Coordinates of C-alpha atoms in Angstrom, one line a residue:
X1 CA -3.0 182.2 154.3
X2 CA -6.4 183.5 153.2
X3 CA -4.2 186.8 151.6
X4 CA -2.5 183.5 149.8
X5 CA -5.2 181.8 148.6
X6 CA -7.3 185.1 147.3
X7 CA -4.3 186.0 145.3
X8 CA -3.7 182.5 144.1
X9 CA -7.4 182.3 142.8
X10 CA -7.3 185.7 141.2
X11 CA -3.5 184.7 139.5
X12 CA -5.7 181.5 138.5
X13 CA -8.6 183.7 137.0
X14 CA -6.2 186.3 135.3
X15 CA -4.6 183.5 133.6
X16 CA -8.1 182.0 132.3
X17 CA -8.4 185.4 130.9
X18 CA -5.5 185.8 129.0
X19 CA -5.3 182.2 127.8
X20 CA -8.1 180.2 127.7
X21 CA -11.0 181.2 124.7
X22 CA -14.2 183.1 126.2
X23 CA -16.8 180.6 126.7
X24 CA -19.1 179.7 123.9
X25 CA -22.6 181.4 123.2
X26 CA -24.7 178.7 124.5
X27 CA -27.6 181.1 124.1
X28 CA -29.7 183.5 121.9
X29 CA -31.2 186.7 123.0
X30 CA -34.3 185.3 124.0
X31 CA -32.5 183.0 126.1
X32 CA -33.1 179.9 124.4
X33 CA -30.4 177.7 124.1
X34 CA -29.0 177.2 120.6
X35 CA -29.1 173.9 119.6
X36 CA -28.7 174.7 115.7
X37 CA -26.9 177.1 113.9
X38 CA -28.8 180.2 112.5
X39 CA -31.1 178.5 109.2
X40 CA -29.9 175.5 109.3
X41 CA -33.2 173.9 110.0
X42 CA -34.8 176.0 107.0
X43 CA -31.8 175.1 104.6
X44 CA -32.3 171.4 105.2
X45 CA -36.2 171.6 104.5
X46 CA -34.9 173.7 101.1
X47 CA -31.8 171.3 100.5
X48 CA -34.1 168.1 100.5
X49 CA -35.0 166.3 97.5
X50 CA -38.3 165.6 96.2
X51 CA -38.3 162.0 98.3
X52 CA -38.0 163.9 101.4
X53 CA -33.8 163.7 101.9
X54 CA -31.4 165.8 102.4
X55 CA -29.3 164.9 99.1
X56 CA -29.7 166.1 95.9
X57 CA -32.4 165.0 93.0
X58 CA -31.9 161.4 92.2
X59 CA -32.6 160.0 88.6
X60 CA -34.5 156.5 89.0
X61 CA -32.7 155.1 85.8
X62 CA -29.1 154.6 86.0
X63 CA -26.4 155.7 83.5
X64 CA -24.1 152.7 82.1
X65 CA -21.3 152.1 84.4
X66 CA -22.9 153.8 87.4
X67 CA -22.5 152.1 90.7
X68 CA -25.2 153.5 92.9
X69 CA -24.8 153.3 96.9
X70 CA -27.7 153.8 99.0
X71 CA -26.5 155.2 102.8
X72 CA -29.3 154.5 105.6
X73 CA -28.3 156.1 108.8
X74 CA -29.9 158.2 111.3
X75 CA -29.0 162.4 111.9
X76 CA -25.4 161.7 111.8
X77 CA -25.7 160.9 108.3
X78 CA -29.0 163.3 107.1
X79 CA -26.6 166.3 108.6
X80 CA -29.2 168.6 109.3
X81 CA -26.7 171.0 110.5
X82 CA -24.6 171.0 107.2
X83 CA -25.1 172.0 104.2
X84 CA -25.2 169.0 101.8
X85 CA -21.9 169.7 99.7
X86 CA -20.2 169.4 103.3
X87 CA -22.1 165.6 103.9
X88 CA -19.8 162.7 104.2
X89 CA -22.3 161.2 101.5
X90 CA -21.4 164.3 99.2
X91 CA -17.8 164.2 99.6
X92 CA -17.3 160.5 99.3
X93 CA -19.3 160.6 96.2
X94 CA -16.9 162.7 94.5
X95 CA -13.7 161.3 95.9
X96 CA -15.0 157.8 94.3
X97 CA -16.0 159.9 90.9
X98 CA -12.5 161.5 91.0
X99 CA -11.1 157.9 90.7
X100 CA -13.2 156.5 88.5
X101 CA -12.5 155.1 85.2
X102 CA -13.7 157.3 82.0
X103 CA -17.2 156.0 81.3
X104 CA -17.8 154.7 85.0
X105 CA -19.3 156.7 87.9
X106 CA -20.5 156.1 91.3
X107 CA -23.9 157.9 92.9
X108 CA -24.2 157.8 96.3
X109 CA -28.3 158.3 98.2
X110 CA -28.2 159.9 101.8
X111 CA -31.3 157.7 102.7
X112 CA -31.3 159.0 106.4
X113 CA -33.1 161.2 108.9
X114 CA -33.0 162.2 112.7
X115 CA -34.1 159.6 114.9
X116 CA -34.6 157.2 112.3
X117 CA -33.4 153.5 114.3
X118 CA -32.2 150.4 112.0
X119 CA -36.2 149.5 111.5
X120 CA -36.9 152.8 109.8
X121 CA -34.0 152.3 107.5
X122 CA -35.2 148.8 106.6
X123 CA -38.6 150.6 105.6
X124 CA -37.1 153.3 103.6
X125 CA -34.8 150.5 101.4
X126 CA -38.2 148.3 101.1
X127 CA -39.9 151.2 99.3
X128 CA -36.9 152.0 97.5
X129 CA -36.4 148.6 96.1
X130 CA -40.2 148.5 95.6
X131 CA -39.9 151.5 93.4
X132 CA -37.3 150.3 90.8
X133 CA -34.5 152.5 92.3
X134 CA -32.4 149.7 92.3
X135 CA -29.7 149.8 94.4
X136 CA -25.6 148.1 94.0
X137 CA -24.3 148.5 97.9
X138 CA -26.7 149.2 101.1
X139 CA -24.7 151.1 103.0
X140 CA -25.3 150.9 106.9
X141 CA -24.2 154.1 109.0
X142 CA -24.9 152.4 112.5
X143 CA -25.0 154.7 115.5
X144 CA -25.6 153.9 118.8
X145 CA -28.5 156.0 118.9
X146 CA -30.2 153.0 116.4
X147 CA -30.6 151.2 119.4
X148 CA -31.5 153.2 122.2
X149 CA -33.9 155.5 123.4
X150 CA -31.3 158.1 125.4
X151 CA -33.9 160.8 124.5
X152 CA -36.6 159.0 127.3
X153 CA -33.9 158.9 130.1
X154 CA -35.4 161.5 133.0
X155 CA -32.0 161.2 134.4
X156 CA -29.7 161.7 131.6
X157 CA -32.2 164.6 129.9
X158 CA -32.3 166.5 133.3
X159 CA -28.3 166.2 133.4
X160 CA -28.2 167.4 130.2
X161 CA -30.3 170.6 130.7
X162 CA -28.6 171.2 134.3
X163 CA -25.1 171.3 132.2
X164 CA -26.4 174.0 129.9
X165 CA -28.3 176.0 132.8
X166 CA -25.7 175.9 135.0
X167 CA -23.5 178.5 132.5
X168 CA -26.4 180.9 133.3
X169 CA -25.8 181.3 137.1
X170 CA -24.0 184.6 138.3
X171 CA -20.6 182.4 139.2
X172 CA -20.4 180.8 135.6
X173 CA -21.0 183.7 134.1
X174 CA -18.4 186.1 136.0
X175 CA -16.1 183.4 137.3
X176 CA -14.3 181.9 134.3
X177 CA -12.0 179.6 136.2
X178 CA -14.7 178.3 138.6
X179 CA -17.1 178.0 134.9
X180 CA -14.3 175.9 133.1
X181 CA -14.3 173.4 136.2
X182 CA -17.7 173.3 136.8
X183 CA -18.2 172.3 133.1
X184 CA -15.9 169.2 133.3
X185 CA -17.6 167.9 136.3
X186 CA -20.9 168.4 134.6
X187 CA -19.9 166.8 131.7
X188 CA -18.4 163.7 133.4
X189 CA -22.0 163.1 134.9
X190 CA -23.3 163.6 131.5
X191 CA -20.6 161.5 129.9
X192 CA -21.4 158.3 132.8
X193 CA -25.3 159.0 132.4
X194 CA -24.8 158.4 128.6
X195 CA -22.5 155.7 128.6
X196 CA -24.9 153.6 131.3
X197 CA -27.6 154.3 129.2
X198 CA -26.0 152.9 125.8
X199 CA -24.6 150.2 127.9
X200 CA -28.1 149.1 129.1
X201 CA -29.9 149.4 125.7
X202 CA -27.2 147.2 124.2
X203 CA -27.6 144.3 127.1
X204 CA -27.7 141.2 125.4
X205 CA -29.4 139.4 128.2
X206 CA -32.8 141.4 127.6
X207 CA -35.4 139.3 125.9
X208 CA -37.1 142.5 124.8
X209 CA -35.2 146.1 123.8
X210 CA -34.0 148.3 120.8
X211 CA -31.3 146.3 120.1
X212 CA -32.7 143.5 119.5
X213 CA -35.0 144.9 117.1
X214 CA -32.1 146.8 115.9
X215 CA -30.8 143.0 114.9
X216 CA -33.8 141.9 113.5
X217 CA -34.2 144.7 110.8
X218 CA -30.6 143.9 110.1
X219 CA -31.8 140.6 109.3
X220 CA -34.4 141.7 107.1
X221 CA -32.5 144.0 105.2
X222 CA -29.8 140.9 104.6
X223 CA -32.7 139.3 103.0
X224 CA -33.6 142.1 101.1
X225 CA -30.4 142.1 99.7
X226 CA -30.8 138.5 98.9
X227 CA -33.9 138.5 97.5
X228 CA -33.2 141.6 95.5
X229 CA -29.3 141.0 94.5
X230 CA -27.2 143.8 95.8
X231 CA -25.0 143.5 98.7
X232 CA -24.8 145.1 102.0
X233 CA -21.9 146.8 104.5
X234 CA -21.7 147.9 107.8
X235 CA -19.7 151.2 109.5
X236 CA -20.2 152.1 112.6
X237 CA -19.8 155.5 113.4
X238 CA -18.9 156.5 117.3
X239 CA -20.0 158.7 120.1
X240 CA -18.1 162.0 119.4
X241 CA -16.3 161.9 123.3
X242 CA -13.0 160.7 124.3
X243 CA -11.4 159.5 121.1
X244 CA -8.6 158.0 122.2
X245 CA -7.6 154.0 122.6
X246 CA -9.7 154.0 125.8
X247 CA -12.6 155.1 124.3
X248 CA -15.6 153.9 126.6
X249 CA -17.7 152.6 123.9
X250 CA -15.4 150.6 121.9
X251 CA -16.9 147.2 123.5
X252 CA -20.1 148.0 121.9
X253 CA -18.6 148.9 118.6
X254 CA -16.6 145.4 119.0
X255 CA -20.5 144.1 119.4
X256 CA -22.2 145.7 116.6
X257 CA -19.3 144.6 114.1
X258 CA -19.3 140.8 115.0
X259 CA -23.0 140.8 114.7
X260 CA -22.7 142.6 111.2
X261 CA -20.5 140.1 110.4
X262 CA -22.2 137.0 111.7
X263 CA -25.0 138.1 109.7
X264 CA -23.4 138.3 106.3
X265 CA -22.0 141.8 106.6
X266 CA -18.6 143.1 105.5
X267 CA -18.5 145.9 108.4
X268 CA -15.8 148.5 110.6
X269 CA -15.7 150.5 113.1
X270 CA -15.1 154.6 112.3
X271 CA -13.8 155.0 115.5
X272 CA -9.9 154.3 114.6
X273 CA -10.0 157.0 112.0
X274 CA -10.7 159.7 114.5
X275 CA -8.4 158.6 117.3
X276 CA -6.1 161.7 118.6
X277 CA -9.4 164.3 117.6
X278 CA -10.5 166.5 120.2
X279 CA -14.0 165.5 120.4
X280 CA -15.4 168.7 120.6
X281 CA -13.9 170.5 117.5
X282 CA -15.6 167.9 115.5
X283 CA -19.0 168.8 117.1
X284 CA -21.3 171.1 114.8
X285 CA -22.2 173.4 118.0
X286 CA -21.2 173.6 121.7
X287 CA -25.0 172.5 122.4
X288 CA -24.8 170.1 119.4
X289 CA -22.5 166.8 119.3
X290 CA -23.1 166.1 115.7
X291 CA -20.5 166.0 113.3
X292 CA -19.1 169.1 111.7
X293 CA -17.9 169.4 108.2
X294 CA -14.4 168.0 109.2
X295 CA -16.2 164.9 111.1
X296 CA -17.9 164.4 107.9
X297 CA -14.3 164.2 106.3
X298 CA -13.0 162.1 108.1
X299 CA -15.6 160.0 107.5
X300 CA -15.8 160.0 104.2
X301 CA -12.2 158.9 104.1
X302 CA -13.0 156.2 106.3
X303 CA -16.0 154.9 105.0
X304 CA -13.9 154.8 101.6
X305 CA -11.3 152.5 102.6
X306 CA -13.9 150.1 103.8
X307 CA -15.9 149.7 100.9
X308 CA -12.4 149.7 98.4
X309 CA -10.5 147.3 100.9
X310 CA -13.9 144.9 101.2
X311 CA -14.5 144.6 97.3
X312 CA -17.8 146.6 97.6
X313 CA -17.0 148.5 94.9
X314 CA -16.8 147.5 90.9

């Protein structure tokens, strides 16, 4: 029996070998994990324009026949990772130009940064409008991140570190069978950890929390919109993890949509256009859920069939 089940783990362990990819570089040579591809940070501080995002100069006049889309979001939308031709902002921008009508145009503004919550965006499209910059659409990239503060969680934080740690020990590292289970596990605590967390910020019974600040920037930037004539739209953009029709976070989408909505707001969820994904080919980095360059894609894709289908476009 124990002759059996030595030979049945190595057989297990050849096979992980042969067939399974080598585990990813989760760290550089000074053993710091790598949470950002090599630059990246110093191309985005290059890429940014002279108001401080990462998109490319803006003119404050606009050309006749130009239909000009301002994007608030958070990191999901900035893209510090990417370069900004590979930005969902970038790439919807010219799939809308590629349509357009000779002597029309469409110019989109990434007005987003990381860790900017739905307050910060109403600030940034204040100063905006206060400026003459004159927007036609606010666009809204809500993420769940808007309204929470995951990033205080001791719980969830130390989970997350454990995850990445845990690929240093002698087993991980010379075990690749025992590494690829260990993983999952690790990740399901993660996964629970995060989902709790979201689920909490979001509790509507709170009298006090992000989200309902969250709500009541979306309410000033609806009367913003009034005050200043443009209109407004709403996509929210999910949690890059189990993207199929159980998706655990689909309730809170439901949530954020029928608030957009009961506030004046055409708005969708993203979440349908990247069911059947595997999550983690979308991420930027093993370390790093952010979208990569297909995410942003598939977003872009997205996000224009919303605004065509909701008559936010010309």
């Amino acid at each position: 029996l124990g002759l059996g089940l030595v030979l049945a783990l190595l057989g297990t362990e050849v096979a992980f070998r042969v067939m399974a990819p080598a585990p990813p570089q989760l760290r550089d040579e000074s053993g710091e994990l790598i949470l950002s591809a090599p630059g990246a940070v110093e191309r985005y501080e290059r890429e940014s324009n002279e108001q401080g995002f990462h998109d490319y100069a803006w003119t404050r006049e606009k050309a006749p026949g130009t239909w000009r889309i301002v994007v608030l979001g958070d990191s999901f939308t900035a893209g510090r990772q990417l370069t900004r031709d590979e930005l969902f902002t970038e790439i919807l921008e010219r799939r809308l130009n590629e349509r357009s009508d000779e002597g029309s145009a469409y110019e989109l503004f990434n007005v987003a940064k990381p860790g900017w919550g739905t307050a910060n965006q109403l600030d940034a499209l204040e100063v905006l409008v206060a400026d003459g910059w004159a927007p036609d659409v606010a666009l809204i990239v809500y993420f769940v991140n808007d309204a929470s503060n995951m990033g205080t969680n001791p719980a969830l934080v130390g989970a997350m570190l454990e995850l990445f740690e845990r690929r240093n020990r002698f087993l991980n590292r010379h075990w690749r069978s025992w590494d690829w289970l260990d993983l999952r596990l690790r990740r399901r605590r993660v996964s629970e950890l995060t989902l709790t967390e979201y689920r909490d910020a979001f509790d509507s019974d709170r009298e006090e929390g992000t989200w309902r600040e969250s709500q009541e920037a979306l309410l000033g930037i609806r009367d913003l919109a009034e005050e200043h004539g443009f209109r407004v739209g709403l996509v929210v953009f999910p949690v890059l993890m189990q993207l199929d029709e159980d998706h655990a976070l689909r309730g809170l989408y439901d949530m954020i949509e029928e608030r957009a909505v009961e506030l004046g707001f055409p708005s969708r969820q993203l979440l349908p256009a990247f069911l059947g994904e595997n999550a983690q080919d979308l991420w930027v980095l093993p370390t790093n859920a952010h979208p990569n360059a297909r995410g942003n894609a598939i977003a872009a894709r997205a996000i224009e069939a919303f605004l065509t289908e909701e008559g936010l476009l010309p």
